[in-house]
mmCIF file of C-alpha atoms in Angstrom:
data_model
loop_
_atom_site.group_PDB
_atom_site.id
_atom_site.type_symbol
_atom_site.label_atom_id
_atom_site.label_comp_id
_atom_site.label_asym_id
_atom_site.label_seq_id
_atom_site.Cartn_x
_atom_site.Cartn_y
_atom_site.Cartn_z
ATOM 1 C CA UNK A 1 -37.648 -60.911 -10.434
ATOM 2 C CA UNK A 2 -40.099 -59.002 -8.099
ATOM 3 C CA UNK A 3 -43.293 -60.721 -7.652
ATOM 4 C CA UNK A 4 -45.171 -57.387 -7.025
ATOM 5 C CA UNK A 5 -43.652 -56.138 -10.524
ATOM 6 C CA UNK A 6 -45.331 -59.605 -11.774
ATOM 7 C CA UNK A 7 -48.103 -59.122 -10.259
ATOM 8 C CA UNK A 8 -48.603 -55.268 -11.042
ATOM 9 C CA UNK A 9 -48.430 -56.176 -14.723
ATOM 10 C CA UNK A 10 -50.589 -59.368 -14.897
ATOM 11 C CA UNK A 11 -54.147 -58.606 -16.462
ATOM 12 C CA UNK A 12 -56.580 -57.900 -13.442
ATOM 13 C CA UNK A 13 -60.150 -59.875 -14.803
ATOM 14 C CA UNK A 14 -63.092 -58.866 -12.237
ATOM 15 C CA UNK A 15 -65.384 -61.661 -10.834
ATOM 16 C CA UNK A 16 -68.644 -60.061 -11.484
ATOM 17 C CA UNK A 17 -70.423 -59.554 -14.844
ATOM 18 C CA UNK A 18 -73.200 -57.164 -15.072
ATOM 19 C CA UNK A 19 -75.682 -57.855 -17.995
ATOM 20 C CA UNK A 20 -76.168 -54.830 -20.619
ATOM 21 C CA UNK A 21 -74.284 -51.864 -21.085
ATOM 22 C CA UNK A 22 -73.881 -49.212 -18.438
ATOM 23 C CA UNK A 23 -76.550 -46.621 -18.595
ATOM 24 C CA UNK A 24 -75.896 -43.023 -17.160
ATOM 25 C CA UNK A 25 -79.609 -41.509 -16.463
ATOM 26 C CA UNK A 26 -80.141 -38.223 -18.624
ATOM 27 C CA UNK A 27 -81.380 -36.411 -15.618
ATOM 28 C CA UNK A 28 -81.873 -36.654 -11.954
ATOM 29 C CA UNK A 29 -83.883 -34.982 -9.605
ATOM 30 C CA UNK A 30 -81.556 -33.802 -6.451
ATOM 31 C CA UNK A 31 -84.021 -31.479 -5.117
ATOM 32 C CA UNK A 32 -84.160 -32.001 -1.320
ATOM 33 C CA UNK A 33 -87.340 -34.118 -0.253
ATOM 34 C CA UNK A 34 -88.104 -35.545 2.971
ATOM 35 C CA UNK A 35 -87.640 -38.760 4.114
ATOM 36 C CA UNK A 36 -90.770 -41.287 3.246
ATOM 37 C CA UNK A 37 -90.631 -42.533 7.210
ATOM 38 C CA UNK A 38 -90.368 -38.835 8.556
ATOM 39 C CA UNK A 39 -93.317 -38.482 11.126
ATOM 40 C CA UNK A 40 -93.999 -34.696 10.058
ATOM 41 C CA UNK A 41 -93.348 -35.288 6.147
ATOM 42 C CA UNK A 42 -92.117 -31.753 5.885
ATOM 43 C CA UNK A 43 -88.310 -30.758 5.325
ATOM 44 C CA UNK A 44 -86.872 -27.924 8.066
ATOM 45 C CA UNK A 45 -86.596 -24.105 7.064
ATOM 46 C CA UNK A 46 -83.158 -24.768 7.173
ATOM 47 C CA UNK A 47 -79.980 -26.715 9.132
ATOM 48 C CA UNK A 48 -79.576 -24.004 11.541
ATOM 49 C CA UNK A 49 -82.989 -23.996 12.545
ATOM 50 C CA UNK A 50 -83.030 -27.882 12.667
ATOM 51 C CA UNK A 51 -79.846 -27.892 14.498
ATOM 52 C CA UNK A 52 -81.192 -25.850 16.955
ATOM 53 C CA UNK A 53 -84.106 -28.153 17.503
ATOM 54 C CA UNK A 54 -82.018 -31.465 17.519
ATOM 55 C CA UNK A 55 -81.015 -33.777 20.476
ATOM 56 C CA UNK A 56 -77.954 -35.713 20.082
ATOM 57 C CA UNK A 57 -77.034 -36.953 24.186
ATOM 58 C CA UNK A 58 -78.299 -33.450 24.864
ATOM 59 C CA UNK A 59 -79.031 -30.092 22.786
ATOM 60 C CA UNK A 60 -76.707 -29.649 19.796
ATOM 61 C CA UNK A 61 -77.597 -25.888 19.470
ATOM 62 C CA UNK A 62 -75.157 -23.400 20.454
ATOM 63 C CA UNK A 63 -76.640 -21.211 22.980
ATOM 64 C CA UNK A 64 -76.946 -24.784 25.321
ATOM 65 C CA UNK A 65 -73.362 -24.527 25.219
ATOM 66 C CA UNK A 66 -72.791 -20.830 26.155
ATOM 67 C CA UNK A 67 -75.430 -19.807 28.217
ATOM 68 C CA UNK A 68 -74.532 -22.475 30.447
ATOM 69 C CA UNK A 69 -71.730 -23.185 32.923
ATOM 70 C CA UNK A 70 -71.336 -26.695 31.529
ATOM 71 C CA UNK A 71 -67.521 -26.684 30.803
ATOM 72 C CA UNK A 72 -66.776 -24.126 31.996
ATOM 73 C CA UNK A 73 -66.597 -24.477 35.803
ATOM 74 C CA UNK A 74 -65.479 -27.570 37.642
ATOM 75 C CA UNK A 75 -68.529 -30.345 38.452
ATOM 76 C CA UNK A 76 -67.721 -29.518 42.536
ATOM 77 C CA UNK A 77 -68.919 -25.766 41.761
ATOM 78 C CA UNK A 78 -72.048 -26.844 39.793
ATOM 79 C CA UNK A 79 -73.640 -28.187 43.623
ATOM 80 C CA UNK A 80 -73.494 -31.537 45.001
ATOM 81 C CA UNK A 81 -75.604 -34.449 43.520
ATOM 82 C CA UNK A 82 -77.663 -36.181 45.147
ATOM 83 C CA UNK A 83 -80.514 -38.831 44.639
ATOM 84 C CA UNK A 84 -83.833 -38.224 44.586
ATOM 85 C CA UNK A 85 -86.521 -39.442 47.158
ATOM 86 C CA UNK A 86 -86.459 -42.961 46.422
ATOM 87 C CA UNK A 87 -83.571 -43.421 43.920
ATOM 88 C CA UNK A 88 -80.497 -44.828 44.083
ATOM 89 C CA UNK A 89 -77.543 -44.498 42.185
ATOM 90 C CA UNK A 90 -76.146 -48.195 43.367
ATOM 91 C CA UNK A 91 -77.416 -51.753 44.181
ATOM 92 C CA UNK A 92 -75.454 -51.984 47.107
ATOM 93 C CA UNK A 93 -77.348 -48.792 48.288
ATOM 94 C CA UNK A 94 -80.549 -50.904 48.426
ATOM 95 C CA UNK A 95 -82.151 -52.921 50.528
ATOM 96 C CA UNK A 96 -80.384 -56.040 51.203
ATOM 97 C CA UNK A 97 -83.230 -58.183 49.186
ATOM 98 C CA UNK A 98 -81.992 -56.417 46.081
ATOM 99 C CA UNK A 99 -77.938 -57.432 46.745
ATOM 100 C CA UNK A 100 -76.695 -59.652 44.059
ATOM 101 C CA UNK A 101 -76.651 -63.401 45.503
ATOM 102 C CA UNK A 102 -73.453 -64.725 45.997
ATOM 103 C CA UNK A 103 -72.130 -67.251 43.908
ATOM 104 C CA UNK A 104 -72.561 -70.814 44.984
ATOM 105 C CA UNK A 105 -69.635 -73.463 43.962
ATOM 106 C CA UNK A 106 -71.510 -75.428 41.674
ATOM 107 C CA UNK A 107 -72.400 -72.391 39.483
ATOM 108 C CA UNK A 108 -68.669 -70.965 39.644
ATOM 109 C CA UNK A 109 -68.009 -74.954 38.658
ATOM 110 C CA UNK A 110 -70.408 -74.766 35.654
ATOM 111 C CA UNK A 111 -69.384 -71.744 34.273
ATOM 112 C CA UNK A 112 -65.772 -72.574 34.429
ATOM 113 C CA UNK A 113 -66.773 -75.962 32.636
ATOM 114 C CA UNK A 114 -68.519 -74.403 30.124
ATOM 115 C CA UNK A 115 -71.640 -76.401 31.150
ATOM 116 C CA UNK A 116 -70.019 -79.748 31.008
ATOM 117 C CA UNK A 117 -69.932 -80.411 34.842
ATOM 118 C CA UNK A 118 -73.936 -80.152 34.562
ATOM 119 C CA UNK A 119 -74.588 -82.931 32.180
ATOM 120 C CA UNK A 120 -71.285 -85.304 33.880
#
């Protein structure tokens, strides 16, 4: 005997129970509305135009994507990047006040221990 076969056949009895019959609505209003938390409470003319509008990491419109060379040319021929006046784009590029501390043994000891060297 197979137990899946056995198993297949056996009488499958749900662990919920609803109260009451189930109760299709007559009719339901699908017509678009916007969203209660919207800040302008005012649906868009339509997708395209609030596709064209939207930000998703960057513009999702079309014409972001063509009119520019993004993609199209390699990141050396786009120019070289470079920092601002007064930014950096590492820590290590700081001034040596802002280097991450070395770790001392008794931290590397805790952390190992879980904690349990500090209360021994």
């Amino acid at each position: 005997m197979r137990a899946t076969v056995a198993l297949g056949n056996a009488a499958r009895t749900p662990l919920i129970r609803f109260l009451g019959r189930r109760s299709v609505p007559q009719s339901v209003d699908h017509t678009p509305r916007p969203h209660p938390a919207s800040p302008s409470g005012i649906l868009p003319d339509s997708f395209a135009a609030y596709r064209s509008k939207a930000q998703q990491h960057g513009p999702l419109g079309r014409a972001s994507f063509t009119q520019g060379a993004i993609g199209r040319n390699s990141g050396a021929s786009l120019g070289p990047v470079q920092p601002k006046q007064g930014e950096f784009f590492d820590r290590v590029e700081l001034p040596s006040r802002f280097h991450r501390l070395p770790w001392s043994e008794a931290e590397i000891e805790a952390i190992e221990t879980g904690g349990a060297s500090l209360c021994a």
